[in-house]
Amino acid sequence: MSGEGNGEAMGLFLAQLEKGAHILRGVCPFTNNPQFLPPHFNITTRLKLPQHPDLEKEPLTLGEHLRRKRIELGLKQKDLAARLGGTASTVWSWEHGWKIGKRYYPKVIDFLGYRPAPEPDETLLSKATEN
């Protein structure tokens, strides 16, 4: 018996939907008033995360280039150290202005994908040797 009543109620419900009737879906959490909403709806929100402060300025040193690329890739200093064959403290010191050893240059340039420092200008080099 109860199954037949449910079937009739469902039929009435579907008939109301076809006529465009709004269905009571809940109570507004702010006013405690009933809300009338269409049966199906989607809400999407796109969040924009703030940019990392180190990505806002142009890198000047090789260490700043390394730091920028590492942050862009979402790597930790220990991850970069493993790629370059050093330690996390070594990467930290490079990023904070310490000199990078020549043996690491090929790996650093390979990691960056470019040579950050331009080649020395030959005219400046020749002037320096003349004096």
Tab-separated table of C-alpha atoms in Angstrom, residues 26-103:
chain	number	residue	atom	x	y	z
A	26	GLY	CA	15.999	23.943	2.157
A	27	VAL	CA	16.271	26.797	4.590
A	28	CYS	CA	18.495	29.844	4.137
A	29	PRO	CA	21.267	29.608	6.765
A	30	PHE	CA	21.263	33.390	7.228
A	31	THR	CA	17.566	34.234	7.493
A	32	ASN	CA	15.982	30.833	8.337
A	33	ASN	CA	13.533	31.483	5.501
A	34	PRO	CA	12.623	28.691	3.109
A	35	GLN	CA	14.562	28.756	-0.140
A	36	PHE	CA	13.001	27.980	-3.470
A	37	LEU	CA	15.633	26.673	-5.828
A	38	PRO	CA	15.499	24.839	-9.121
A	39	PRO	CA	16.010	21.097	-8.725
A	40	HIS	CA	19.571	21.108	-10.115
A	41	PHE	CA	22.184	23.822	-10.017
A	42	ASN	CA	25.964	24.081	-9.980
A	43	ILE	CA	28.117	26.709	-8.365
A	44	THR	CA	31.722	27.038	-9.478
A	45	THR	CA	34.265	29.414	-8.050
A	46	ARG	CA	37.741	29.994	-9.391
A	47	LEU	CA	40.292	31.000	-6.836
A	48	LYS	CA	43.372	32.946	-7.783
A	49	LEU	CA	46.291	32.197	-5.538
A	50	PRO	CA	48.754	34.994	-4.860
A	51	GLN	CA	52.031	34.766	-6.719
A	52	HIS	CA	55.126	33.788	-4.766
A	53	PRO	CA	57.046	36.997	-3.915
A	54	ASP	CA	60.266	35.648	-5.450
A	55	LEU	CA	58.514	35.282	-8.814
A	56	GLU	CA	57.554	38.970	-8.988
A	57	LYS	CA	61.056	40.372	-9.533
A	58	GLU	CA	63.479	39.573	-12.317
A	59	PRO	CA	66.379	37.373	-11.184
A	60	LEU	CA	69.791	39.030	-11.361
A	61	THR	CA	72.166	36.373	-10.068
A	62	LEU	CA	72.586	32.740	-11.017
A	63	GLY	CA	71.298	31.772	-7.567
A	64	GLU	CA	68.142	33.853	-8.095
A	65	HIS	CA	67.595	32.128	-11.444
A	66	LEU	CA	67.907	28.765	-9.700
A	67	ARG	CA	65.485	29.781	-6.953
A	68	ARG	CA	62.919	31.080	-9.441
A	69	LYS	CA	63.014	27.912	-11.567
A	70	ARG	CA	62.847	25.711	-8.451
A	71	ILE	CA	59.776	27.563	-7.163
A	72	GLU	CA	58.098	27.487	-10.585
A	73	LEU	CA	58.529	23.705	-10.676
A	74	GLY	CA	57.347	23.311	-7.071
A	75	LEU	CA	60.596	21.708	-5.945
A	76	LYS	CA	62.143	21.867	-2.496
A	77	GLN	CA	65.801	22.706	-2.059
A	78	LYS	CA	66.587	19.072	-1.223
A	79	ASP	CA	64.890	17.961	-4.478
A	80	LEU	CA	66.992	20.379	-6.517
A	81	ALA	CA	70.102	19.293	-4.630
A	82	ALA	CA	69.410	15.674	-5.552
A	83	ARG	CA	69.101	16.662	-9.234
A	84	LEU	CA	72.337	18.658	-9.190
A	85	GLY	CA	74.358	16.295	-7.006
A	86	GLY	CA	74.714	18.597	-3.983
A	87	THR	CA	73.075	19.108	-0.609
A	88	ALA	CA	70.120	21.224	0.457
A	89	SER	CA	72.437	23.566	2.350
A	90	THR	CA	74.511	24.009	-0.815
A	91	VAL	CA	71.419	25.006	-2.794
A	92	TRP	CA	70.398	27.383	0.015
A	93	SER	CA	73.803	29.068	-0.076
A	94	TRP	CA	73.648	29.437	-3.879
A	95	GLU	CA	70.211	31.016	-3.657
A	96	HIS	CA	71.500	33.460	-1.051
A	97	GLY	CA	74.419	34.775	-3.062
A	98	TRP	CA	77.222	32.293	-2.469
A	99	LYS	CA	79.405	31.336	-5.422
A	100	ILE	CA	78.431	28.239	-7.395
A	101	GLY	CA	81.335	25.859	-8.006
A	102	LYS	CA	82.421	25.435	-11.626
A	103	ARG	CA	81.794	21.693	-11.513
